[in-house]
Coordinates of C-alpha atoms and ligand atoms in Angstrom, one line a residue:
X33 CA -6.3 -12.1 -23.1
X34 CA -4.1 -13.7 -21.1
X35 CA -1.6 -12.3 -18.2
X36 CA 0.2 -16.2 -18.0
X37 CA -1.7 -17.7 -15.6
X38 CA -5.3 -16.3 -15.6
X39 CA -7.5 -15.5 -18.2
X40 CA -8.9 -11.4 -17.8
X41 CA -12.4 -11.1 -18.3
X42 CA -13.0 -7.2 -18.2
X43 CA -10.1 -4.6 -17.4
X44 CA -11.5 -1.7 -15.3
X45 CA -9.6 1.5 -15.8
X46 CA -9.9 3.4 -12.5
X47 CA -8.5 6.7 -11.5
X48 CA -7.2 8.6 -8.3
X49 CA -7.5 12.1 -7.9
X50 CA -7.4 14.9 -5.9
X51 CA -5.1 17.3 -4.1
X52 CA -1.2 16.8 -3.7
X53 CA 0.1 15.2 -0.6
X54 CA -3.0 13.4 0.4
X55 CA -1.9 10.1 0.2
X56 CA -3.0 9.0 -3.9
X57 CA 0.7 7.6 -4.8
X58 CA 0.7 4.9 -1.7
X59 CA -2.6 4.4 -1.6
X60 CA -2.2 2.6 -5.1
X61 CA 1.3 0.9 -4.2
X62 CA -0.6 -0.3 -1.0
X63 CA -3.7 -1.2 -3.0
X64 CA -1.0 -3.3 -6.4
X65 CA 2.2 -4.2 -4.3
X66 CA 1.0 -4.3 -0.8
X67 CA 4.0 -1.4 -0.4
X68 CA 4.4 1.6 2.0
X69 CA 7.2 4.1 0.5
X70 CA 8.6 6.4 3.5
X71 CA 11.0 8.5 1.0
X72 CA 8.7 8.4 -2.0
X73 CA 8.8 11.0 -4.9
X74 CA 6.6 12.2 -7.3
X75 CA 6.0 9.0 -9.9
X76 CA 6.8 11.1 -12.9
X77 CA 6.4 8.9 -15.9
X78 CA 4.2 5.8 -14.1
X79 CA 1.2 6.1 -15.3
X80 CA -0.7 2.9 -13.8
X81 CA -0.1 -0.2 -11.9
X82 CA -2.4 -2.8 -12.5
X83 CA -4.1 -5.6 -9.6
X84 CA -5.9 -8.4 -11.0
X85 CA -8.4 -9.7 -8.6
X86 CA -11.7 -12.1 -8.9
X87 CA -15.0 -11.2 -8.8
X88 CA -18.5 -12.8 -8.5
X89 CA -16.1 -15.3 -10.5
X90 CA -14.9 -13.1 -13.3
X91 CA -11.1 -12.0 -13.2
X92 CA -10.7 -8.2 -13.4
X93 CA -7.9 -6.6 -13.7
X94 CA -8.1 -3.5 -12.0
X95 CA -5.7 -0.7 -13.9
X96 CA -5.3 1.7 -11.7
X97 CA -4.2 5.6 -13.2
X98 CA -2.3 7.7 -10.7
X99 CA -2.1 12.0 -11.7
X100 CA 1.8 11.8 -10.6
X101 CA 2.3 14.8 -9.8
X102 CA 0.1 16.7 -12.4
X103 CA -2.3 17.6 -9.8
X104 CA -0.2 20.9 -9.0
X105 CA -0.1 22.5 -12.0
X106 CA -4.2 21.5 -12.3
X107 CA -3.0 20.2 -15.4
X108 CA -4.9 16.7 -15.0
X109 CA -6.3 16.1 -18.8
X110 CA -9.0 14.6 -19.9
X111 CA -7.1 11.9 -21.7
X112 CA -6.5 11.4 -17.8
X113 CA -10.2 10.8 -17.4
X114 CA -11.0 9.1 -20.8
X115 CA -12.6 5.6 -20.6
X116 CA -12.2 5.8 -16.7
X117 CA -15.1 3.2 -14.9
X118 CA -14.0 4.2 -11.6
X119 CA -12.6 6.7 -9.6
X120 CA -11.1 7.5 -5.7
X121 CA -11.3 10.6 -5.1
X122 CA -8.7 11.2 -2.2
X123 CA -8.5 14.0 0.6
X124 CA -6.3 14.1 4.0
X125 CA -8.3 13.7 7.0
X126 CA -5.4 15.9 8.9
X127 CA -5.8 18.7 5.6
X128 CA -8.8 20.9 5.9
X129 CA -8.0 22.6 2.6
X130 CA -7.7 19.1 0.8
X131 CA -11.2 18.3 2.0
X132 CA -12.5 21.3 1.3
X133 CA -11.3 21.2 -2.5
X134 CA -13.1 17.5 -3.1
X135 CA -16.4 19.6 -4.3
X136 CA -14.0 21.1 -7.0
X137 CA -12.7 17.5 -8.1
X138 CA -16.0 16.1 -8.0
X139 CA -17.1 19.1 -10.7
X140 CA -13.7 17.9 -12.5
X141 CA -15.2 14.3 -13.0
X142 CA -18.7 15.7 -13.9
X143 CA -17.0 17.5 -16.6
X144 CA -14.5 15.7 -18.0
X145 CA -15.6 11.6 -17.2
X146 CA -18.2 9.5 -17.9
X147 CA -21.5 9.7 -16.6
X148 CA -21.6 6.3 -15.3
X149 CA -18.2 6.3 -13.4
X150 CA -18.4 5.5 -9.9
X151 CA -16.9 7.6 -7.7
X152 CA -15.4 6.6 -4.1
X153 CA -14.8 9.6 -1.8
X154 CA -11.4 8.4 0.5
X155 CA -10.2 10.3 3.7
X156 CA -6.6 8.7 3.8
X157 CA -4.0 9.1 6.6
X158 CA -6.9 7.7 9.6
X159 CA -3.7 6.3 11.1
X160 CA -3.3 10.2 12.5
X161 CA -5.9 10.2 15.2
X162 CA -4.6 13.2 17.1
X163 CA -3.9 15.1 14.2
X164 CA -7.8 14.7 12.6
X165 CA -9.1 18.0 11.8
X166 CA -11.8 16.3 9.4
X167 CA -14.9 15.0 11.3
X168 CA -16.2 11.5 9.7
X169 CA -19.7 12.9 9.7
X170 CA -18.8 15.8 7.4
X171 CA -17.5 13.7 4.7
X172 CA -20.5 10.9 5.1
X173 CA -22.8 14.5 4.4
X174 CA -21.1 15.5 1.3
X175 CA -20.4 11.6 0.0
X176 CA -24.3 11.4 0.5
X177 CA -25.4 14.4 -1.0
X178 CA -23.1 13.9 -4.2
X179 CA -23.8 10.3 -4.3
X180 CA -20.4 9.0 -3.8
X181 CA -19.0 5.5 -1.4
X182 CA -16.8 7.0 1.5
X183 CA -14.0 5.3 3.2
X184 CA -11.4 6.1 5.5
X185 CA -8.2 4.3 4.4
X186 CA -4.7 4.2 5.7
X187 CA -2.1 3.6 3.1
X188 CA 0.2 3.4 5.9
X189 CA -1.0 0.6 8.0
X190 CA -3.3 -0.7 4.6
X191 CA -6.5 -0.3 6.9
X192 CA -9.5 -0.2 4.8
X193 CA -7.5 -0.3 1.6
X194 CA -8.6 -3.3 -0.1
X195 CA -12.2 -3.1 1.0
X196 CA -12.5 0.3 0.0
X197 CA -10.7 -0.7 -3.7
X198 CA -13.3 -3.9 -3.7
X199 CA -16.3 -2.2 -3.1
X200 CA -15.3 0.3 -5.8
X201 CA -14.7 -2.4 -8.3
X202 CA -17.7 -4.5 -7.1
X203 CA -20.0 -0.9 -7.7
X204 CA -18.3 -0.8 -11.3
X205 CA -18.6 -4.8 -12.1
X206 CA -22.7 -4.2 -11.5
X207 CA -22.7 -0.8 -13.8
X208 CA -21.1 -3.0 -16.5
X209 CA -22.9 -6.3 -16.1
Ligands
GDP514 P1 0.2 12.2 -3.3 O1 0.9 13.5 -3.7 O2 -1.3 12.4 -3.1 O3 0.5 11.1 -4.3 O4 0.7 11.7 -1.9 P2 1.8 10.6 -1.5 O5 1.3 9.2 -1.7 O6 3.1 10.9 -2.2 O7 1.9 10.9 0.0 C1 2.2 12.1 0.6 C2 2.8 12.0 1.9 O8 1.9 11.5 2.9 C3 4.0 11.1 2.0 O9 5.0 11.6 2.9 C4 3.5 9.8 2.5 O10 4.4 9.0 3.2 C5 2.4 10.3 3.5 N1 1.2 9.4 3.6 C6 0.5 8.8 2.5 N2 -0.5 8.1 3.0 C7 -0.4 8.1 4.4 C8 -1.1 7.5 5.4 O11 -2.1 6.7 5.2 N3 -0.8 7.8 6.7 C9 0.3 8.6 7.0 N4 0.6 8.8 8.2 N5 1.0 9.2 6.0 C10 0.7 8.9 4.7
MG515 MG1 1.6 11.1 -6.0

């Protein structure tokens, strides 16, 4: 398969999930285009945007599923989840209620994804300092007890972004290899 200039060696299907607001849309135009949008609507109709990126020397492109908007209604299918390798499971580090929902989303994979998918657990928005109502040590508890990665990310200023992507694709390159 080639995309013109590259050959693809695997194509991971990864998707983002969790409550509305938090931060999923940008965090994936930060993660494929390196893009912050300030008036951005719901992506009705997108489903994923795709990154291809090298690792341990194979060339993966990373297809990344976003819920646009779906995630109101609680009407995220499991076509959503079908075939998924990888998923970032996003909450708001200023939103109580969005963190406090993640045990619900994590029962959502359990049900409706594969066993194997590895599952990063993201507190987005760190840019807010003063506006934290979500300790770091909380989320590290409940990451470790469900066996998920944890980052904090800021689609904003694209801290922690990448890495956090990378070290979910990296976790999904040694499931599959
Ligand atoms: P979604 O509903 O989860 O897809 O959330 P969006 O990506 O649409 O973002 C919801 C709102 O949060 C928008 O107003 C974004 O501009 C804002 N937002 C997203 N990520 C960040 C971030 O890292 N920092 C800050 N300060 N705002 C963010
Ligand atoms: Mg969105």
């Amino acid at each position: 398969q080639e995309n013109g200039y590259e050959k693809i060696d695997y194509v991971f299907k990864v998707v983002v999930i969790g409550d509305s607001a938090v931060g999923k849309s940008q965090l994936l135009s930060r993660f494929t285009k390196n893009e912050f949008c300030f008036d951005s609507k719901s992506t009705i109709g997108v489903e994923f945007q795709t990154r291809t990126v090298t690792i341990k020397g194979k060339v993966i492109k990373a297809q990344i599923w976003d819920t646009a908007g779906q995630e109101r209604y609680r009407a995220v299918t499991s076509a959503y989840y079908r075939g998924a390798l990888g998923a970032m499971l996003v909450y708001d580090i200023t939103k109580r209620p969005s963190f406090d929902h993640v045990a619900r989303w994590v029962e959502e994979l359990r049900a409706h994804a594969d066993n194997s998918i590895v599952i990063t657990l993201i507190g987005n928005k760190a840019d807010l300092v003063d506006l934290r109502v979500v300790p770091t040590e909380d989320a590290i508890e409940f990451a470790e007890e469900q066996g998920l990665f944890f980052s904090e990310t800021s689609a904003l200023s694209g801290d922690n972004v990448d890495t956090a992507f990378f070290k979910l694709l990296e976790e999904i390159y040694g499931v599959i290899s």
